[in-house]
Coordinates of C-alpha atoms in Angstrom, one line a residue:
Chain X
M1 CA 104.5 129.7 163.5
I2 CA 106.8 131.1 160.3
H3 CA 103.9 133.0 158.8
L4 CA 103.3 134.4 162.2
L5 CA 106.7 135.3 162.3
C6 CA 106.9 137.0 158.9
L7 CA 103.8 138.7 159.1
A8 CA 104.8 140.4 162.9
L9 CA 108.1 141.7 160.4
A10 CA 106.1 142.8 158.2
L11 CA 103.8 145.1 160.6
A12 CA 106.8 146.3 162.7
A13 CA 108.1 147.2 159.2
A14 CA 105.0 149.1 158.6
L15 CA 105.0 150.7 161.4
L16 CA 108.1 151.7 161.6
S17 CA 108.2 153.8 158.1
L18 CA 105.1 155.4 159.5
A19 CA 107.2 156.8 162.1
A20 CA 110.2 157.5 159.7
G21 CA 110.4 161.0 158.6
T22 CA 111.9 164.0 159.2
T23 CA 108.9 165.5 161.1
P24 CA 108.5 163.0 164.3
V25 CA 104.9 162.1 164.7
A26 CA 102.1 160.8 166.9
V27 CA 101.4 157.6 164.2
F28 CA 98.6 155.9 165.9
S29 CA 96.8 159.4 166.9
G30 CA 97.7 160.6 163.6
L31 CA 96.6 157.3 161.9
G32 CA 93.4 158.0 164.2
D33 CA 92.8 161.3 163.1
W34 CA 92.9 160.6 159.1
L35 CA 90.6 157.8 159.4
T36 CA 88.2 159.7 161.2
G37 CA 88.6 162.9 159.2
V38 CA 89.9 165.2 161.9
D39 CA 92.2 168.2 159.8
S40 CA 95.5 168.0 162.0
P41 CA 99.1 168.3 160.8
A42 CA 100.0 164.5 162.4
A43 CA 96.5 163.4 160.2
L44 CA 98.0 164.7 157.1
I45 CA 102.0 162.8 157.7
V46 CA 101.1 160.4 158.4
G47 CA 97.8 159.4 156.5
E48 CA 98.4 161.6 153.0
I49 CA 102.2 161.2 152.8
R50 CA 103.6 158.2 154.9
L51 CA 101.0 155.9 154.3
P52 CA 100.5 155.6 150.6
R53 CA 103.9 155.2 150.5
T54 CA 104.6 152.6 152.9
L55 CA 101.5 150.7 151.6
L56 CA 103.1 150.8 148.8
A57 CA 106.8 149.8 149.6
L58 CA 104.6 146.6 151.1
A59 CA 102.5 145.9 148.0
V60 CA 105.2 145.9 146.1
G61 CA 108.0 144.0 148.2
A62 CA 104.8 141.4 148.0
A63 CA 104.8 141.3 144.7
L64 CA 108.1 140.8 143.8
G65 CA 108.9 138.3 146.2
L66 CA 105.4 135.8 145.9
S67 CA 106.0 136.4 141.9
G68 CA 110.1 135.1 142.6
A69 CA 108.4 132.7 144.8
A70 CA 106.7 131.5 142.3
L71 CA 108.8 131.5 139.1
Q72 CA 112.1 129.5 140.8
G73 CA 109.3 126.7 141.9
L74 CA 108.2 126.3 138.5
L75 CA 111.4 126.5 136.8
R76 CA 113.1 124.3 139.3
N77 CA 115.4 127.1 139.6
P78 CA 116.9 129.4 142.3
L79 CA 118.1 131.5 140.2
A80 CA 115.0 132.6 138.2
D81 CA 114.5 136.5 138.7
P82 CA 110.8 137.9 138.2
G83 CA 112.1 140.1 135.5
L84 CA 112.7 136.7 133.3
T85 CA 108.7 136.3 131.9
G86 CA 110.0 139.9 129.8
A87 CA 106.8 141.4 132.0
S88 CA 109.3 143.8 133.7
Q89 CA 111.1 145.2 131.0
G90 CA 107.5 145.7 129.0
A91 CA 106.3 147.7 131.7
A92 CA 108.8 150.2 131.8
L93 CA 108.7 150.4 128.1
G94 CA 105.1 151.7 128.6
A95 CA 106.0 153.7 130.9
A96 CA 108.7 155.1 128.3
A97 CA 106.0 156.0 126.0
V98 CA 104.3 158.0 128.1
F99 CA 107.2 160.2 129.3
Y100 CA 108.5 160.7 125.7
F101 CA 104.8 160.7 123.7
G102 CA 102.5 161.9 126.4
L103 CA 100.3 159.0 126.6
F104 CA 97.4 159.0 128.8
P105 CA 97.1 162.4 129.6
A106 CA 93.8 162.1 131.5
A107 CA 95.4 159.3 134.0
G108 CA 97.4 162.1 135.2
E109 CA 100.3 161.2 137.9
A110 CA 98.9 157.5 137.4
A111 CA 99.7 157.6 133.6
P112 CA 103.0 156.0 133.8
A113 CA 101.3 153.0 135.7
L114 CA 98.4 152.7 133.3
A115 CA 100.9 152.3 130.3
G116 CA 103.4 150.0 132.4
L117 CA 100.6 147.9 132.7
L118 CA 99.4 147.6 129.7
G119 CA 103.2 147.2 128.6
A120 CA 104.2 144.2 130.7
G121 CA 100.5 142.4 129.1
L122 CA 101.9 142.9 126.1
A123 CA 105.1 141.6 126.5
L124 CA 103.4 138.9 128.7
L125 CA 101.3 137.9 125.6
L126 CA 104.1 137.8 123.6
M127 CA 105.7 135.4 125.9
L128 CA 103.1 132.9 126.5
A129 CA 102.9 133.1 122.3
L130 CA 106.5 132.5 121.9
A131 CA 107.1 129.9 124.7
A132 CA 104.0 128.2 123.5
S133 CA 104.3 124.8 125.4
A134 CA 105.1 125.1 129.7
Q135 CA 108.7 124.0 129.4
A136 CA 111.3 125.4 131.9
A137 CA 113.6 125.9 128.7
T138 CA 111.0 127.4 126.3
V139 CA 110.0 129.5 128.7
I140 CA 113.0 131.1 130.5
M141 CA 114.1 131.5 126.3
A142 CA 110.9 133.0 125.1
G143 CA 111.1 135.4 128.1
L144 CA 114.5 136.1 127.4
A145 CA 113.6 136.9 123.5
V146 CA 111.1 139.3 125.1
S147 CA 113.3 141.3 127.4
T148 CA 115.9 141.3 125.0
T149 CA 113.0 142.6 122.3
T150 CA 112.0 145.5 124.6
S151 CA 115.2 146.6 126.3
A152 CA 116.2 147.6 122.5
L153 CA 113.0 149.1 122.3
L154 CA 114.1 151.4 125.6
A155 CA 117.5 151.5 124.1
V156 CA 116.0 153.3 121.3
V157 CA 113.6 155.2 123.0
L158 CA 116.3 156.7 125.3
N159 CA 118.6 157.2 122.6
F160 CA 116.2 159.4 120.5
A161 CA 115.1 160.9 123.5
P162 CA 113.5 164.6 122.5
N163 CA 115.4 166.6 125.6
P164 CA 117.7 165.4 128.0
F165 CA 114.9 166.2 130.9
A166 CA 112.6 164.0 129.5
M167 CA 115.6 161.3 129.9
Q168 CA 116.3 161.7 133.2
E169 CA 113.1 161.8 134.0
L170 CA 112.6 158.0 132.8
V171 CA 115.9 157.0 134.1
F172 CA 115.1 158.2 137.6
W173 CA 111.7 156.5 137.1
L174 CA 113.5 153.1 136.3
L175 CA 116.2 153.3 139.4
G176 CA 113.0 152.3 141.4
S177 CA 111.2 154.5 143.8
V178 CA 108.0 154.4 146.2
S179 CA 108.5 158.0 146.6
E180 CA 105.8 161.0 145.4
R181 CA 103.2 158.5 144.3
G182 CA 99.8 158.4 145.9
L183 CA 96.9 156.4 147.2
E184 CA 95.8 156.1 143.5
H185 CA 98.8 154.2 142.4
L186 CA 97.5 151.0 145.4
Y187 CA 94.4 151.3 142.9
F188 CA 96.6 149.5 140.0
L189 CA 98.9 147.2 142.2
L190 CA 96.7 145.7 144.9
P191 CA 93.9 144.8 142.4
A192 CA 96.9 143.0 140.2
L193 CA 98.3 141.7 143.6
L194 CA 95.1 140.1 144.8
A195 CA 94.4 138.2 141.3
G196 CA 98.2 137.0 140.7
G197 CA 98.6 136.4 144.2
T198 CA 95.4 134.3 143.9
L199 CA 96.2 132.4 140.7
I200 CA 100.0 131.6 142.1
L201 CA 98.6 130.3 145.7
R202 CA 96.0 128.0 143.8
Q203 CA 98.8 125.8 142.4
R204 CA 100.4 125.2 145.6
R205 CA 99.7 121.5 144.8
L206 CA 101.5 121.9 141.5
L207 CA 104.6 123.6 142.9
H208 CA 105.5 121.1 145.9
A209 CA 105.1 118.0 142.9
L210 CA 107.4 119.9 140.5
S211 CA 110.1 119.6 143.4
L212 CA 110.7 116.3 141.8
G213 CA 110.2 117.4 138.0
E214 CA 107.1 117.7 135.7
Q215 CA 107.4 114.2 134.7
V216 CA 106.0 113.0 138.4
A217 CA 103.8 116.1 138.9
Q218 CA 102.0 114.7 136.0
S219 CA 101.6 111.1 136.8
L220 CA 100.4 112.6 140.4
G221 CA 97.8 113.8 138.3
L222 CA 98.2 117.7 137.9
A223 CA 98.1 119.1 134.9
F224 CA 101.3 120.6 134.6
D225 CA 101.0 123.0 131.5
R226 CA 97.7 125.0 132.4
G227 CA 98.7 125.1 136.2
A228 CA 102.1 126.5 135.0
R229 CA 100.5 129.0 132.4
W230 CA 98.3 129.8 135.6
I231 CA 101.6 130.5 137.2
I232 CA 103.1 132.5 135.1
L233 CA 100.1 135.0 134.7
G234 CA 100.2 134.8 138.0
A235 CA 103.6 136.1 138.3
A236 CA 103.8 138.5 135.2
L237 CA 100.5 140.2 136.2
L238 CA 102.6 141.0 140.0
V239 CA 105.9 141.7 138.4
G240 CA 104.5 144.2 135.6
A241 CA 102.4 146.2 138.4
S242 CA 105.0 146.9 140.7
V243 CA 107.2 147.8 138.2
A244 CA 104.4 149.8 136.7
T245 CA 104.1 151.6 139.6
A246 CA 107.4 151.4 141.3
G247 CA 109.9 150.8 139.0
N248 CA 113.2 148.7 138.8
V249 CA 113.2 147.4 142.6
G250 CA 115.9 144.9 142.2
F251 CA 116.7 141.9 143.5
V252 CA 114.4 141.4 146.1
G253 CA 112.5 138.6 143.6
L254 CA 115.4 136.9 143.6
L255 CA 116.7 137.0 146.4
V256 CA 113.9 137.0 149.4
P257 CA 112.8 133.5 148.1
H258 CA 116.3 132.5 148.6
L259 CA 116.2 134.1 152.8
A260 CA 112.8 132.5 153.0
R261 CA 113.7 128.9 151.7
P262 CA 115.3 127.5 154.9
L263 CA 112.6 128.5 157.3
V264 CA 110.3 126.3 155.2
G265 CA 112.1 123.0 155.1
H266 CA 112.5 124.4 151.4
R267 CA 108.9 123.7 150.1
P268 CA 108.1 125.4 146.8
D269 CA 104.0 125.3 148.4
R270 CA 105.0 126.6 151.9
L271 CA 107.7 129.6 150.7
L272 CA 105.3 131.7 148.5
L273 CA 103.5 133.9 151.6
P274 CA 106.5 133.8 153.7
S275 CA 108.8 135.0 150.7
A276 CA 105.3 137.5 149.7
L277 CA 105.6 139.0 153.5
L278 CA 109.6 138.8 153.5
G279 CA 109.2 140.9 150.4
A280 CA 107.0 143.4 152.0
S281 CA 109.2 144.0 155.0
L282 CA 112.5 144.5 153.1
V283 CA 111.0 146.9 150.4
T284 CA 109.9 148.8 153.3
L285 CA 112.7 148.9 155.3
A286 CA 114.7 149.5 152.3
D287 CA 112.6 152.6 151.7
I288 CA 113.0 154.1 155.6
G289 CA 116.8 153.6 154.9
V290 CA 116.6 155.8 151.9
R291 CA 114.2 158.7 154.0
L292 CA 117.0 158.3 157.0
L293 CA 119.6 158.6 154.5
P294 CA 121.9 162.3 155.1
P295 CA 119.2 165.0 152.7
G296 CA 120.6 166.0 149.3
R297 CA 120.4 164.0 146.2
E298 CA 117.8 161.3 147.2
I299 CA 119.2 157.7 146.4
K300 CA 116.7 156.1 144.8
L301 CA 115.1 152.6 146.6
G302 CA 115.8 150.3 143.8
V303 CA 119.8 151.4 143.9
L304 CA 119.8 150.6 147.5
T305 CA 117.8 147.7 147.0
S306 CA 120.5 146.3 144.6
L307 CA 123.2 147.7 146.7
L308 CA 122.0 145.7 149.3
G309 CA 121.1 142.8 147.8
A310 CA 124.1 141.6 145.5
P311 CA 126.4 140.9 148.8
L312 CA 123.9 139.3 150.7
F313 CA 123.7 137.3 147.3
I314 CA 126.9 136.7 147.0
W315 CA 127.4 135.7 150.3
L316 CA 123.9 133.2 150.6
I317 CA 125.8 131.4 147.3
W318 CA 129.4 130.8 149.0
K319 CA 127.1 129.5 152.5
E320 CA 125.7 127.1 149.5
R321 CA 128.6 126.1 148.3
R322 CA 130.3 125.7 151.7
A323 CA 126.9 123.6 153.1
Chain U
M1 CA 90.0 90.3 138.0
K2 CA 92.9 91.5 135.6
L3 CA 94.4 94.8 136.8
V4 CA 95.8 95.9 133.6
E5 CA 94.5 95.1 130.2
V6 CA 96.2 96.7 127.5
D7 CA 95.5 96.1 124.0
C8 CA 96.9 97.4 120.4
L9 CA 98.6 100.0 122.4
E10 CA 100.2 102.5 119.7
V11 CA 102.3 105.2 119.6
A12 CA 103.0 107.0 116.5
S13 CA 106.8 105.5 115.5
R14 CA 108.0 104.1 119.1
L15 CA 105.3 101.5 120.1
A16 CA 103.1 99.4 117.8
G17 CA 100.9 96.4 118.9
I18 CA 101.3 96.2 122.4
G19 CA 99.2 93.9 124.5
F20 CA 99.1 92.0 127.3
S21 CA 97.1 91.9 130.6
L22 CA 98.6 91.4 134.4
A23 CA 96.4 90.4 137.5
A24 CA 96.5 91.5 140.9
G25 CA 100.1 90.3 142.7
E26 CA 102.3 90.0 139.5
V27 CA 105.4 91.2 138.3
L28 CA 105.9 92.2 135.1
G29 CA 109.7 92.7 133.8
L30 CA 110.2 94.5 130.6
I31 CA 113.2 94.0 129.3
G32 CA 114.8 94.7 125.5
P33 CA 117.9 97.0 124.3
N34 CA 117.8 100.8 124.3
G35 CA 115.3 102.4 122.7
S36 CA 113.4 99.4 122.0
G37 CA 110.2 101.2 123.9
K38 CA 110.5 100.0 127.8
S39 CA 109.9 103.5 129.1
S40 CA 107.6 104.4 126.6
L41 CA 105.6 102.1 127.0
L42 CA 105.8 102.9 131.1
Q43 CA 105.2 106.4 130.4
C44 CA 102.2 105.6 128.5
L45 CA 100.8 103.4 130.8
A46 CA 101.5 106.4 133.5
G47 CA 99.5 108.6 131.2
L48 CA 102.1 110.8 130.7
L49 CA 101.9 110.1 127.1
P50 CA 99.5 109.9 124.5
H51 CA 98.5 106.8 122.5
R52 CA 96.0 104.6 120.6
G53 CA 94.4 101.5 121.6
E54 CA 92.5 100.1 124.7
Y55 CA 94.4 100.4 128.3
R56 CA 92.1 99.8 131.0
C57 CA 92.8 99.7 135.0
A58 CA 90.8 98.2 137.9
G59 CA 88.0 97.5 135.1
S60 CA 87.8 101.0 133.6
P61 CA 89.7 102.7 130.5
V62 CA 92.0 105.0 132.1
A63 CA 91.5 107.6 129.6
T64 CA 87.9 108.5 131.0
L65 CA 89.6 108.2 133.9
A66 CA 90.0 111.5 135.6
A67 CA 94.0 112.5 136.7
S68 CA 93.7 112.5 140.2
E69 CA 91.9 109.5 140.2
R70 CA 94.1 107.5 137.5
A71 CA 96.9 109.1 139.9
R72 CA 95.3 107.1 142.5
R73 CA 95.2 104.0 140.8
I74 CA 98.7 104.4 139.2
G75 CA 101.9 104.9 140.8
F76 CA 105.3 106.2 138.3
L77 CA 108.5 105.6 139.3
P78 CA 110.8 107.6 136.5
Q79 CA 113.9 106.6 135.5
A80 CA 116.2 109.8 136.6
C81 CA 114.8 110.9 140.0
S82 CA 116.1 114.0 141.6
S83 CA 114.4 117.2 143.5
A84 CA 115.0 120.8 142.7
W85 CA 115.0 121.8 146.0
A86 CA 116.9 120.2 149.6
L87 CA 113.6 118.8 151.0
C88 CA 114.1 116.7 153.8
V89 CA 112.5 112.7 152.7
E90 CA 109.6 113.0 154.8
D91 CA 107.9 116.0 152.7
V92 CA 109.1 113.5 149.2
V93 CA 107.2 110.8 150.7
A94 CA 104.5 113.3 151.3
L95 CA 104.7 113.6 147.6
G96 CA 102.8 110.5 147.0
R97 CA 99.6 111.5 148.8
L98 CA 99.0 114.6 146.2
P99 CA 96.4 112.7 144.3
W100 CA 94.6 111.5 147.3
G101 CA 94.6 115.3 148.5
D102 CA 95.2 114.3 152.2
D103 CA 98.4 113.7 154.6
D104 CA 97.5 110.6 155.2
R105 CA 100.3 109.6 158.6
A106 CA 99.6 105.9 158.4
A107 CA 100.2 105.8 154.5
I108 CA 103.6 107.7 154.7
E109 CA 104.6 106.1 157.7
A110 CA 104.2 102.1 156.3
A111 CA 106.0 103.3 153.0
M112 CA 108.7 104.4 154.6
R113 CA 109.1 101.6 156.8
Q114 CA 108.3 99.3 153.6
T115 CA 111.5 100.9 152.3
G116 CA 113.6 101.5 155.4
V117 CA 113.7 105.1 155.8
E118 CA 111.8 106.1 158.7
N119 CA 115.3 106.6 160.0
L120 CA 115.8 109.1 157.7
R121 CA 112.8 111.4 158.1
S122 CA 114.3 114.5 158.8
R123 CA 117.4 114.2 156.6
R124 CA 117.9 116.6 153.1
I125 CA 117.4 114.2 150.2
D126 CA 120.2 115.6 148.4
R127 CA 122.8 114.3 151.7
L128 CA 121.8 111.1 151.0
S129 CA 123.3 108.7 149.3
G130 CA 122.2 107.4 145.6
G131 CA 121.3 103.7 147.0
E132 CA 119.4 105.8 150.0
Q133 CA 117.4 108.7 147.0
A134 CA 116.3 105.4 145.5
R135 CA 114.3 103.8 148.3
V136 CA 113.0 107.7 149.0
W137 CA 111.9 107.8 145.6
L138 CA 110.1 104.3 145.5
A139 CA 108.9 105.7 149.0
R140 CA 107.0 108.2 147.5
V141 CA 105.2 106.4 144.9
L142 CA 104.4 103.4 147.7
A143 CA 102.6 106.2 150.0
G144 CA 100.2 106.9 146.8
Q145 CA 99.1 103.5 147.9
P146 CA 99.2 102.5 144.3
R147 CA 96.9 99.8 142.7
V148 CA 99.8 99.5 139.9
L149 CA 103.1 100.6 140.4
L150 CA 105.2 101.2 137.6
A151 CA 109.5 101.5 137.7
D152 CA 111.9 102.7 135.2
E153 CA 115.0 101.4 135.9
P154 CA 114.5 101.4 139.4
I155 CA 117.7 99.6 140.4
A156 CA 120.0 101.4 138.0
S157 CA 123.3 101.8 139.4
L158 CA 122.6 100.9 142.5
D159 CA 125.2 98.5 144.6
L160 CA 124.0 94.9 145.1
R161 CA 122.4 95.2 148.1
H162 CA 119.9 98.2 147.2
Q163 CA 119.4 96.6 144.4
R164 CA 118.4 93.3 145.8
G165 CA 116.3 95.8 148.6
I166 CA 114.3 97.5 146.0
M167 CA 113.4 94.1 143.9
E168 CA 112.0 92.8 147.4
T169 CA 110.2 95.8 148.0
L170 CA 108.6 95.7 144.7
R171 CA 108.0 92.1 145.0
Q172 CA 106.1 92.9 149.0
H173 CA 104.0 95.4 147.0
A174 CA 102.2 92.8 144.4
D175 CA 102.0 90.3 146.6
L176 CA 99.5 92.7 148.8
G177 CA 96.9 92.5 146.0
N178 CA 98.9 94.9 143.4
A179 CA 100.5 94.7 139.6
V180 CA 103.8 95.9 139.2
I181 CA 105.8 96.8 135.8
L182 CA 109.4 97.3 135.9
A183 CA 111.7 98.2 133.3
I184 CA 115.0 96.3 133.8
H185 CA 118.2 95.4 132.3
D186 CA 119.8 92.8 134.9
F187 CA 117.9 89.7 133.7
S188 CA 119.3 87.9 136.8
L189 CA 117.3 89.8 139.6
A190 CA 114.4 89.8 136.7
A191 CA 114.6 86.1 136.7
R192 CA 114.7 85.8 140.5
H193 CA 112.1 88.6 140.9
C194 CA 109.9 88.6 137.8
D195 CA 106.3 86.3 137.3
R196 CA 106.7 87.3 134.1
L197 CA 108.8 88.6 131.2
C198 CA 108.2 91.1 128.4
L199 CA 111.1 91.0 125.8
M200 CA 111.0 93.9 123.5
Q201 CA 112.3 95.0 120.2
Q202 CA 111.6 98.2 118.5
G203 CA 108.2 98.8 119.7
R204 CA 106.7 95.7 119.8
I205 CA 106.9 92.9 121.8
H206 CA 109.3 90.2 120.8
R207 CA 108.3 88.0 123.7
L208 CA 105.7 87.5 126.1
G209 CA 106.0 84.9 129.3
T210 CA 107.5 82.9 131.9
P211 CA 111.3 84.1 132.8
A212 CA 112.1 80.5 131.3
E213 CA 110.1 81.3 128.1
V214 CA 111.4 84.3 127.4
L215 CA 115.3 84.3 128.6
T216 CA 116.3 81.9 126.5
E217 CA 119.6 82.5 124.6
S218 CA 118.2 82.1 120.9
S219 CA 115.6 85.2 121.6
L220 CA 118.1 87.0 123.9
S221 CA 120.9 86.5 121.0
A222 CA 118.4 87.6 118.6
V223 CA 117.6 91.1 119.9
F224 CA 120.5 91.9 121.5
Q225 CA 122.5 91.2 118.8
V226 CA 125.2 89.3 120.6
P227 CA 126.0 86.3 121.8
V228 CA 124.3 85.6 125.4
Y229 CA 124.7 82.8 127.9
V230 CA 121.6 81.5 129.7
D231 CA 121.6 79.1 132.5
L232 CA 118.2 79.9 135.1
D233 CA 118.8 76.3 137.3
A234 CA 122.0 78.7 138.4
S235 CA 120.9 80.0 141.8
P236 CA 121.4 83.3 141.2
P237 CA 120.0 82.4 137.5
I238 CA 123.0 83.6 135.2
V239 CA 122.2 85.4 132.2
L240 CA 125.4 86.5 130.8
A241 CA 127.0 88.2 126.6
R242 CA 129.2 85.7 125.6

């Protein structure tokens, strides 16, 4: 039931996103035209401009929501953030290398995403090698070490920016956005979403058992070390791919599991899909907000989610304290 | 048939030369000073701590059992239990069914009935008292219907009523044809509810036998290094440091 409600919300957000914009168009006929190859202005606006943006917002939100729910469940910590694996900073560093050193010129517009995915992968490998075991404290420390290192390297890159334009481009990119991206970005994101999601969903039983700690999970016959590594790998894939394509979209991965938790009786295994769907809805709605704000200097999606997410998070903590 | 057979069990610098066996229907109490190896032994038996030596459960070497099969036969109640999330009681108890991969309502209901938590089923675990929580943790293990139940200090920091309730539930589980091994610091309760006791010292078994054989002033004084007063004929039995 909860799953259906969340799915309905995500679908409604997607339709709203296809309809939202400065030019009013008939969404369904435009979509129909685009699918059947009819050349019409509505087909161009809905199919070529708004559809990739909507699908990207949905996928980024789903990836962040799912990875947040999985990491919070694995680390038994409601403050675990998807950035914790170091994957998002690794992705940012990879993208920075493209802006400064012009890596992967053949990939064109998708070069930052490709390099970002590579950066996320390297950061993840480093983190897993450093963590060695899958104990929560070690994973948090290794993730922190890797993200601190990559952040320091990113600061070096910004410090020695060859020109202010490159720096501005990178900073704007890092602020997070799903605009001006095409369907080719989905070619990175969708496989990562599918692979990461599968890896995580296969460990549902472990996440449920981990509610009572590692010892209980192991005594229930579950392989904690192996399962934990799959979850970390899945989360890093999701985060890395989403940062690589859309930059940092803050607070979604941290906040969405908190919103979904009361809906599923606080069970970490049942939290996964609703978190993905709510994350998808939230990012899509935030992106509609970005488009509906008065024209001029566009507010970046990541800035808006952080602006909305921070007070919501404070409210959640306040509510929890009073309970 | 022996449900548990242990021989020459060893864990480097923690346990050495541990050997005993346990039949269906028996409750074995592990007693001994802090750090004497009670928890390590329980963790070995639960499959959480790698060890050397022989260990068979219901005739099969535990090392050759698949993890899920081991978990179906052997249930483990750790010393410190807590839930990271505000799960409801029923969901916590249902966790006991994970090794079976089912949601057997009859087993879950029976476990809740045995521990008297049926009326708490929809309450959040974090809003229960320590005593109520202890009953829920035990219900979680019972829901898995283990042939061997291992409990690490299940009555620590509980009030008198809950201490008795937990001990009686463990006794009932053994009486159903299962075996129970528990670490316990309350010798009076141990004398009343355990068939045999295993007094441990520095990772080895100091003495193994009936409560009357193990709870003697000389052996307790030697192991705990304090003079001990014992009167097992009193009701309830009295074992106190002088």
